[in-house]
Amino acid sequence: MIFILFNAIGIIIGGWLSEVLAHRIRKEQLLAVLLIVNLSMLVVGLQGAMETSNTILLILSGAIGALIGTGLDLDGKFKNFTIYLKRLMKKADEQFVQGFITVFMIQCVGSMAILGPMNLRLHGDSEIIIFKIFLDFISSLIYGMKFGKSVMATAPFVFAYEAIIYALSGGIEAFLTPTMTSELSAVGSLLILGMSLDLLGIIKLKVVNFLPAILVPLVYDVILTVFN
């Protein structure tokens, strides 16, 4: 659990440093950095999604996730929650809602946010979560220069998200086959790909509405295990 705590601390430190750097670089420089980072996210998401060995499951996961998430209006509910957080924070800027949603999704829907806590709990392997600590620090530093304090506000929620995955991993260990974790990672990468396209202005995508897609490979694997 200490590594998950370090992850949250790294997000806070990155967000704090971003405020310092934001006053020392030009707007053109920031836009150039954000462009290359978003393009890198696109490549990472595409590569990860292509690692799937079950294309039909990947498509079904996205489709089922979209049906459930859109039906429940998860994006709207998440935005309302973020607006509530904004009211609680003093001196929150106008980009707080967009920044919180963007950074939280970047730091939580990727495969490392899921596989990191899982490997830590099941195998005592901290390699993935340590790498994620570094990546989340960098993402907070970069996006914090654009979105401000909302980046640091994501820290406790990222901690809670990863802590829940860490806690649940022990209970579902019997179902965590290599195939399932691989497909789960592919679905997470697909959402990262979608988010990068949205950030690049190529498409408009409410990625929060697709979050249930991450659970579909797990449910699929549980069904296979029970009936085989």
PDB file of C-alpha atoms in Angstrom:
ATOM      1  CA  MET A   1       0.000   0.000   0.000  1.00  0.00           C
ATOM      2  CA  ILE A   2       2.925   2.344   0.593  1.00  0.00           C
ATOM      3  CA  PHE A   3       3.584   2.518  -3.162  1.00  0.00           C
ATOM      4  CA  ILE A   4      -0.040   3.519  -3.792  1.00  0.00           C
ATOM      5  CA  LEU A   5       0.398   6.305  -1.226  1.00  0.00           C
ATOM      6  CA  PHE A   6       3.602   7.399  -2.985  1.00  0.00           C
ATOM      7  CA  ASN A   7       1.607   7.547  -6.228  1.00  0.00           C
ATOM      8  CA  ALA A   8      -0.809  10.068  -4.694  1.00  0.00           C
ATOM      9  CA  ILE A   9       2.065  12.084  -3.225  1.00  0.00           C
ATOM     10  CA  GLY A  10       3.778  12.165  -6.626  1.00  0.00           C
ATOM     11  CA  ILE A  11       0.605  13.583  -8.202  1.00  0.00           C
ATOM     12  CA  ILE A  12       0.500  16.359  -5.582  1.00  0.00           C
ATOM     13  CA  ILE A  13       4.180  17.205  -6.032  1.00  0.00           C
ATOM     14  CA  GLY A  14       3.822  17.254  -9.825  1.00  0.00           C
ATOM     15  CA  GLY A  15       0.796  19.541  -9.585  1.00  0.00           C
ATOM     16  CA  TRP A  16       2.600  21.881  -7.209  1.00  0.00           C
ATOM     17  CA  LEU A  17       5.672  22.101  -9.448  1.00  0.00           C
ATOM     18  CA  SER A  18       3.436  22.756 -12.465  1.00  0.00           C
ATOM     19  CA  GLU A  19       2.258  26.016 -10.888  1.00  0.00           C
ATOM     20  CA  VAL A  20       5.869  27.128 -10.588  1.00  0.00           C
ATOM     21  CA  LEU A  21       6.739  26.167 -14.168  1.00  0.00           C
ATOM     22  CA  ALA A  22       3.555  27.644 -15.647  1.00  0.00           C
ATOM     23  CA  HIS A  23       4.891  31.137 -14.987  1.00  0.00           C
ATOM     24  CA  ARG A  24       8.230  30.394 -16.617  1.00  0.00           C
ATOM     25  CA  ILE A  25       7.278  29.065 -20.052  1.00  0.00           C
ATOM     26  CA  ARG A  26       5.415  30.665 -22.945  1.00  0.00           C
ATOM     27  CA  LYS A  27       1.959  29.573 -24.060  1.00  0.00           C
ATOM     28  CA  GLU A  28       3.375  28.339 -27.372  1.00  0.00           C
ATOM     29  CA  GLN A  29       5.814  26.079 -25.512  1.00  0.00           C
ATOM     30  CA  LEU A  30       3.048  24.637 -23.345  1.00  0.00           C
ATOM     31  CA  LEU A  31       0.837  23.927 -26.354  1.00  0.00           C
ATOM     32  CA  ALA A  32       3.733  22.171 -28.090  1.00  0.00           C
ATOM     33  CA  VAL A  33       4.383  19.986 -25.029  1.00  0.00           C
ATOM     34  CA  LEU A  34       0.691  19.117 -24.655  1.00  0.00           C
ATOM     35  CA  LEU A  35       0.465  18.206 -28.345  1.00  0.00           C
ATOM     36  CA  ILE A  36       3.370  15.752 -28.210  1.00  0.00           C
ATOM     37  CA  VAL A  37       2.131  14.249 -24.930  1.00  0.00           C
ATOM     38  CA  ASN A  38      -1.362  13.715 -26.364  1.00  0.00           C
ATOM     39  CA  LEU A  39       0.131  12.159 -29.494  1.00  0.00           C
ATOM     40  CA  SER A  40       2.231   9.861 -27.302  1.00  0.00           C
ATOM     41  CA  MET A  41      -0.926   8.831 -25.433  1.00  0.00           C
ATOM     42  CA  LEU A  42      -2.522   7.978 -28.768  1.00  0.00           C
ATOM     43  CA  VAL A  43       0.402   5.713 -29.705  1.00  0.00           C
ATOM     44  CA  VAL A  44       0.452   4.027 -26.287  1.00  0.00           C
ATOM     45  CA  GLY A  45      -3.301   3.465 -26.366  1.00  0.00           C
ATOM     46  CA  LEU A  46      -3.192   2.075 -29.900  1.00  0.00           C
ATOM     47  CA  GLN A  47      -0.319  -0.281 -29.102  1.00  0.00           C
ATOM     48  CA  GLY A  48      -2.017  -1.539 -25.960  1.00  0.00           C
ATOM     49  CA  ALA A  49      -5.384  -2.098 -27.640  1.00  0.00           C
ATOM     50  CA  MET A  50      -3.695  -4.062 -30.439  1.00  0.00           C
ATOM     51  CA  GLU A  51      -2.308  -6.499 -27.857  1.00  0.00           C
ATOM     52  CA  THR A  52      -5.748  -8.082 -27.527  1.00  0.00           C
ATOM     53  CA  SER A  53      -6.039 -11.748 -28.472  1.00  0.00           C
ATOM     54  CA  ASN A  54      -9.839 -11.544 -28.591  1.00  0.00           C
ATOM     55  CA  THR A  55     -10.973  -8.742 -30.865  1.00  0.00           C
ATOM     56  CA  ILE A  56     -14.637  -9.648 -30.450  1.00  0.00           C
ATOM     57  CA  LEU A  57     -14.363  -9.321 -26.655  1.00  0.00           C
ATOM     58  CA  LEU A  58     -12.661  -5.934 -27.075  1.00  0.00           C
ATOM     59  CA  ILE A  59     -15.505  -4.699 -29.306  1.00  0.00           C
ATOM     60  CA  LEU A  60     -18.176  -6.132 -27.006  1.00  0.00           C
ATOM     61  CA  SER A  61     -16.500  -4.577 -23.971  1.00  0.00           C
ATOM     62  CA  GLY A  62     -16.575  -1.149 -25.581  1.00  0.00           C
ATOM     63  CA  ALA A  63     -20.152  -1.554 -26.791  1.00  0.00           C
ATOM     64  CA  ILE A  64     -21.503  -2.886 -23.481  1.00  0.00           C
ATOM     65  CA  GLY A  65     -19.578  -0.261 -21.549  1.00  0.00           C
ATOM     66  CA  ALA A  66     -21.026   2.472 -23.770  1.00  0.00           C
ATOM     67  CA  LEU A  67     -24.583   1.182 -23.312  1.00  0.00           C
ATOM     68  CA  ILE A  68     -24.275   0.999 -19.524  1.00  0.00           C
ATOM     69  CA  GLY A  69     -22.292   4.213 -19.040  1.00  0.00           C
ATOM     70  CA  THR A  70     -24.440   6.288 -21.372  1.00  0.00           C
ATOM     71  CA  GLY A  71     -27.622   4.821 -19.919  1.00  0.00           C
ATOM     72  CA  LEU A  72     -26.508   5.809 -16.418  1.00  0.00           C
ATOM     73  CA  ASP A  73     -25.079   9.120 -17.669  1.00  0.00           C
ATOM     74  CA  LEU A  74     -21.839   8.495 -15.786  1.00  0.00           C
ATOM     75  CA  ASP A  75     -20.228  11.493 -17.473  1.00  0.00           C
ATOM     76  CA  GLY A  76     -22.960  13.824 -16.221  1.00  0.00           C
ATOM     77  CA  LYS A  77     -22.818  12.397 -12.694  1.00  0.00           C
ATOM     78  CA  PHE A  78     -19.032  12.658 -12.612  1.00  0.00           C
ATOM     79  CA  LYS A  79     -19.178  16.265 -13.815  1.00  0.00           C
ATOM     80  CA  ASN A  80     -21.727  17.138 -11.109  1.00  0.00           C
ATOM     81  CA  PHE A  81     -19.457  15.579  -8.487  1.00  0.00           C
ATOM     82  CA  THR A  82     -16.501  17.546  -9.839  1.00  0.00           C
ATOM     83  CA  ILE A  83     -18.531  20.778  -9.762  1.00  0.00           C
ATOM     84  CA  TYR A  84     -19.309  20.011  -6.116  1.00  0.00           C
ATOM     85  CA  LEU A  85     -15.587  19.591  -5.418  1.00  0.00           C
ATOM     86  CA  LYS A  86     -14.902  22.872  -7.169  1.00  0.00           C
ATOM     87  CA  ARG A  87     -17.300  24.667  -4.803  1.00  0.00           C
ATOM     88  CA  LEU A  88     -15.470  23.193  -1.812  1.00  0.00           C
ATOM     89  CA  MET A  89     -12.076  24.407  -2.994  1.00  0.00           C
ATOM     90  CA  LYS A  90     -11.011  27.985  -2.577  1.00  0.00           C
ATOM     91  CA  LYS A  91      -9.602  29.783  -5.611  1.00  0.00           C
ATOM     92  CA  ALA A  92     -10.525  26.948  -8.012  1.00  0.00           C
ATOM     93  CA  ASP A  93     -10.065  28.158 -11.589  1.00  0.00           C
ATOM     94  CA  GLU A  94     -12.589  27.900 -14.420  1.00  0.00           C
ATOM     95  CA  GLN A  95     -10.875  24.844 -15.903  1.00  0.00           C
ATOM     96  CA  PHE A  96     -11.186  22.837 -12.692  1.00  0.00           C
ATOM     97  CA  VAL A  97     -13.931  20.482 -13.936  1.00  0.00           C
ATOM     98  CA  GLN A  98     -12.291  19.718 -17.280  1.00  0.00           C
ATOM     99  CA  GLY A  99      -8.870  19.365 -15.657  1.00  0.00           C
ATOM    100  CA  PHE A 100     -10.046  17.035 -12.904  1.00  0.00           C
ATOM    101  CA  ILE A 101     -11.890  14.733 -15.301  1.00  0.00           C
ATOM    102  CA  THR A 102      -9.054  14.694 -17.840  1.00  0.00           C
ATOM    103  CA  VAL A 103      -6.245  13.995 -15.401  1.00  0.00           C
ATOM    104  CA  PHE A 104      -8.207  11.504 -13.289  1.00  0.00           C
ATOM    105  CA  MET A 105      -9.116   9.509 -16.386  1.00  0.00           C
ATOM    106  CA  ILE A 106      -5.541   9.561 -17.693  1.00  0.00           C
ATOM    107  CA  GLN A 107      -4.259   8.284 -14.368  1.00  0.00           C
ATOM    108  CA  CYS A 108      -6.980   5.672 -13.778  1.00  0.00           C
ATOM    109  CA  VAL A 109      -8.226   4.082 -17.008  1.00  0.00           C
ATOM    110  CA  GLY A 110      -4.855   2.860 -18.237  1.00  0.00           C
ATOM    111  CA  SER A 111      -3.713  -0.704 -17.712  1.00  0.00           C
ATOM    112  CA  MET A 112      -1.039   0.264 -15.183  1.00  0.00           C
ATOM    113  CA  ALA A 113      -3.639   1.688 -12.781  1.00  0.00           C
ATOM    114  CA  ILE A 114      -5.200  -1.778 -12.681  1.00  0.00           C
ATOM    115  CA  LEU A 115      -2.264  -4.140 -13.127  1.00  0.00           C
ATOM    116  CA  GLY A 116       0.008  -2.151 -10.790  1.00  0.00           C
ATOM    117  CA  PRO A 117      -2.071  -2.688  -7.613  1.00  0.00           C
ATOM    118  CA  MET A 118      -2.926  -6.253  -8.712  1.00  0.00           C
ATOM    119  CA  ASN A 119       0.703  -7.287  -9.127  1.00  0.00           C
ATOM    120  CA  LEU A 120       1.616  -5.575  -5.889  1.00  0.00           C
ATOM    121  CA  ARG A 121      -1.049  -7.502  -3.935  1.00  0.00           C
ATOM    122  CA  LEU A 122      -0.788 -10.889  -5.617  1.00  0.00           C
ATOM    123  CA  HIS A 123       2.920 -11.174  -6.372  1.00  0.00           C
ATOM    124  CA  GLY A 124       4.586  -8.481  -4.280  1.00  0.00           C
ATOM    125  CA  ASP A 125       5.837  -7.023  -7.582  1.00  0.00           C
ATOM    126  CA  SER A 126       6.124  -3.226  -7.403  1.00  0.00           C
ATOM    127  CA  GLU A 127       7.703  -2.666 -10.841  1.00  0.00           C
ATOM    128  CA  ILE A 128       4.503  -1.514 -12.609  1.00  0.00           C
ATOM    129  CA  ILE A 129       3.280   0.718  -9.792  1.00  0.00           C
ATOM    130  CA  ILE A 130       6.712   2.368  -9.464  1.00  0.00           C
ATOM    131  CA  PHE A 131       6.696   3.147 -13.178  1.00  0.00           C
ATOM    132  CA  LYS A 132       3.172   4.530 -12.800  1.00  0.00           C
ATOM    133  CA  ILE A 133       4.320   6.789  -9.948  1.00  0.00           C
ATOM    134  CA  PHE A 134       6.796   8.350 -12.358  1.00  0.00           C
ATOM    135  CA  LEU A 135       4.260   8.661 -15.203  1.00  0.00           C
ATOM    136  CA  ASP A 136       1.585  10.204 -12.963  1.00  0.00           C
ATOM    137  CA  PHE A 137       4.114  12.692 -11.647  1.00  0.00           C
ATOM    138  CA  ILE A 138       4.927  13.697 -15.231  1.00  0.00           C
ATOM    139  CA  SER A 139       1.251  13.889 -16.284  1.00  0.00           C
ATOM    140  CA  SER A 140       0.445  16.051 -13.240  1.00  0.00           C
ATOM    141  CA  LEU A 141       3.390  18.299 -14.017  1.00  0.00           C
ATOM    142  CA  ILE A 142       2.414  18.759 -17.661  1.00  0.00           C
ATOM    143  CA  TYR A 143      -1.380  18.974 -17.415  1.00  0.00           C
ATOM    144  CA  GLY A 144      -1.135  21.009 -14.231  1.00  0.00           C
ATOM    145  CA  MET A 145       0.388  23.835 -16.290  1.00  0.00           C
ATOM    146  CA  LYS A 146      -2.841  23.899 -18.304  1.00  0.00           C
ATOM    147  CA  PHE A 147      -5.511  22.972 -15.754  1.00  0.00           C
ATOM    148  CA  GLY A 148      -4.102  24.252 -12.467  1.00  0.00           C
ATOM    149  CA  LYS A 149      -5.051  22.971  -9.001  1.00  0.00           C
ATOM    150  CA  SER A 150      -7.524  20.376 -10.276  1.00  0.00           C
ATOM    151  CA  VAL A 151      -4.542  18.098 -10.902  1.00  0.00           C
ATOM    152  CA  MET A 152      -3.650  17.911  -7.216  1.00  0.00           C
ATOM    153  CA  ALA A 153      -7.313  17.342  -6.317  1.00  0.00           C
ATOM    154  CA  THR A 154      -7.236  14.005  -8.147  1.00  0.00           C
ATOM    155  CA  ALA A 155      -4.604  12.552  -5.780  1.00  0.00           C
ATOM    156  CA  PRO A 156      -6.911  11.178  -3.030  1.00  0.00           C
ATOM    157  CA  PHE A 157      -9.297   9.735  -5.619  1.00  0.00           C
ATOM    158  CA  VAL A 158      -6.493   8.004  -7.531  1.00  0.00           C
ATOM    159  CA  PHE A 159      -5.309   6.620  -4.187  1.00  0.00           C
ATOM    160  CA  ALA A 160      -8.819   5.341  -3.352  1.00  0.00           C
ATOM    161  CA  TYR A 161      -9.232   3.804  -6.824  1.00  0.00           C
ATOM    162  CA  GLU A 162      -5.938   1.911  -6.662  1.00  0.00           C
ATOM    163  CA  ALA A 163      -6.473   0.924  -3.010  1.00  0.00           C
ATOM    164  CA  ILE A 164      -9.833  -0.640  -3.918  1.00  0.00           C
ATOM    165  CA  ILE A 165      -8.237  -2.616  -6.761  1.00  0.00           C
ATOM    166  CA  TYR A 166      -5.455  -3.686  -4.367  1.00  0.00           C
ATOM    167  CA  ALA A 167      -8.004  -4.850  -1.773  1.00  0.00           C
ATOM    168  CA  LEU A 168     -10.252  -6.671  -4.261  1.00  0.00           C
ATOM    169  CA  SER A 169      -7.385  -8.471  -6.004  1.00  0.00           C
ATOM    170  CA  GLY A 170      -7.110 -11.036  -3.227  1.00  0.00           C
ATOM    171  CA  GLY A 171     -10.799 -11.942  -3.460  1.00  0.00           C
ATOM    172  CA  ILE A 172     -10.849 -12.426  -7.234  1.00  0.00           C
ATOM    173  CA  GLU A 173      -7.419 -14.019  -7.577  1.00  0.00           C
ATOM    174  CA  ALA A 174      -8.927 -17.288  -8.839  1.00  0.00           C
ATOM    175  CA  PHE A 175     -10.400 -15.472 -11.827  1.00  0.00           C
ATOM    176  CA  LEU A 176      -7.329 -13.399 -12.698  1.00  0.00           C
ATOM    177  CA  THR A 177      -6.032 -15.523 -15.545  1.00  0.00           C
ATOM    178  CA  PRO A 178      -3.273 -14.172 -17.809  1.00  0.00           C
ATOM    179  CA  THR A 179      -5.807 -13.969 -20.643  1.00  0.00           C
ATOM    180  CA  MET A 180      -8.228 -11.899 -18.562  1.00  0.00           C
ATOM    181  CA  THR A 181      -5.595  -9.444 -17.383  1.00  0.00           C
ATOM    182  CA  SER A 182      -4.348  -9.087 -20.959  1.00  0.00           C
ATOM    183  CA  GLU A 183      -7.845  -8.308 -22.254  1.00  0.00           C
ATOM    184  CA  LEU A 184      -8.520  -5.963 -19.340  1.00  0.00           C
ATOM    185  CA  SER A 185      -5.325  -4.116 -20.227  1.00  0.00           C
ATOM    186  CA  ALA A 186      -6.409  -3.892 -23.879  1.00  0.00           C
ATOM    187  CA  VAL A 187      -9.764  -2.352 -22.931  1.00  0.00           C
ATOM    188  CA  GLY A 188      -8.020   0.186 -20.697  1.00  0.00           C
ATOM    189  CA  SER A 189      -5.694   1.059 -23.567  1.00  0.00           C
ATOM    190  CA  LEU A 190      -8.685   1.516 -25.869  1.00  0.00           C
ATOM    191  CA  LEU A 191     -10.092   4.115 -23.473  1.00  0.00           C
ATOM    192  CA  ILE A 192      -6.704   5.865 -23.377  1.00  0.00           C
ATOM    193  CA  LEU A 193      -6.774   5.939 -27.189  1.00  0.00           C
ATOM    194  CA  GLY A 194     -10.245   7.479 -27.131  1.00  0.00           C
ATOM    195  CA  MET A 195      -9.182  10.091 -24.590  1.00  0.00           C
ATOM    196  CA  SER A 196      -6.139  11.071 -26.653  1.00  0.00           C
ATOM    197  CA  LEU A 197      -8.332  11.564 -29.742  1.00  0.00           C
ATOM    198  CA  ASP A 198     -10.620  13.781 -27.663  1.00  0.00           C
ATOM    199  CA  LEU A 199      -7.723  15.824 -26.280  1.00  0.00           C
ATOM    200  CA  LEU A 200      -6.351  16.266 -29.799  1.00  0.00           C
ATOM    201  CA  GLY A 201      -9.735  17.606 -30.918  1.00  0.00           C
ATOM    202  CA  ILE A 202     -10.206  14.815 -33.472  1.00  0.00           C
ATOM    203  CA  ILE A 203     -13.436  13.508 -31.943  1.00  0.00           C
ATOM    204  CA  LYS A 204     -15.686  14.468 -29.043  1.00  0.00           C
ATOM    205  CA  LEU A 205     -15.819  11.565 -26.621  1.00  0.00           C
ATOM    206  CA  LYS A 206     -17.210  11.351 -23.093  1.00  0.00           C
ATOM    207  CA  VAL A 207     -14.718   8.734 -21.924  1.00  0.00           C
ATOM    208  CA  VAL A 208     -16.313   8.473 -18.474  1.00  0.00           C
ATOM    209  CA  ASN A 209     -19.376   6.910 -20.116  1.00  0.00           C
ATOM    210  CA  PHE A 210     -17.185   4.044 -21.336  1.00  0.00           C
ATOM    211  CA  LEU A 211     -15.695   3.144 -17.936  1.00  0.00           C
ATOM    212  CA  PRO A 212     -17.936   0.063 -17.397  1.00  0.00           C
ATOM    213  CA  ALA A 213     -16.128  -1.497 -20.371  1.00  0.00           C
ATOM    214  CA  ILE A 214     -13.187  -2.267 -18.073  1.00  0.00           C
ATOM    215  CA  LEU A 215     -15.327  -4.712 -16.067  1.00  0.00           C
ATOM    216  CA  VAL A 216     -16.540  -6.725 -19.068  1.00  0.00           C
ATOM    217  CA  PRO A 217     -13.395  -8.926 -19.490  1.00  0.00           C
ATOM    218  CA  LEU A 218     -13.561  -9.804 -15.795  1.00  0.00           C
ATOM    219  CA  VAL A 219     -17.255 -10.753 -15.997  1.00  0.00           C
ATOM    220  CA  TYR A 220     -16.549 -12.742 -19.170  1.00  0.00           C
ATOM    221  CA  ASP A 221     -13.731 -14.650 -17.483  1.00  0.00           C
ATOM    222  CA  VAL A 222     -15.826 -15.349 -14.373  1.00  0.00           C
ATOM    223  CA  ILE A 223     -18.603 -16.811 -16.567  1.00  0.00           C
ATOM    224  CA  LEU A 224     -16.122 -19.017 -18.416  1.00  0.00           C
ATOM    225  CA  THR A 225     -14.612 -20.215 -15.131  1.00  0.00           C
ATOM    226  CA  VAL A 226     -17.988 -21.028 -13.586  1.00  0.00           C
ATOM    227  CA  PHE A 227     -19.349 -22.940 -16.585  1.00  0.00           C
ATOM    228  CA  ASN A 228     -16.151 -24.825 -17.485  1.00  0.00           C
TER     229      ASN A 228
END
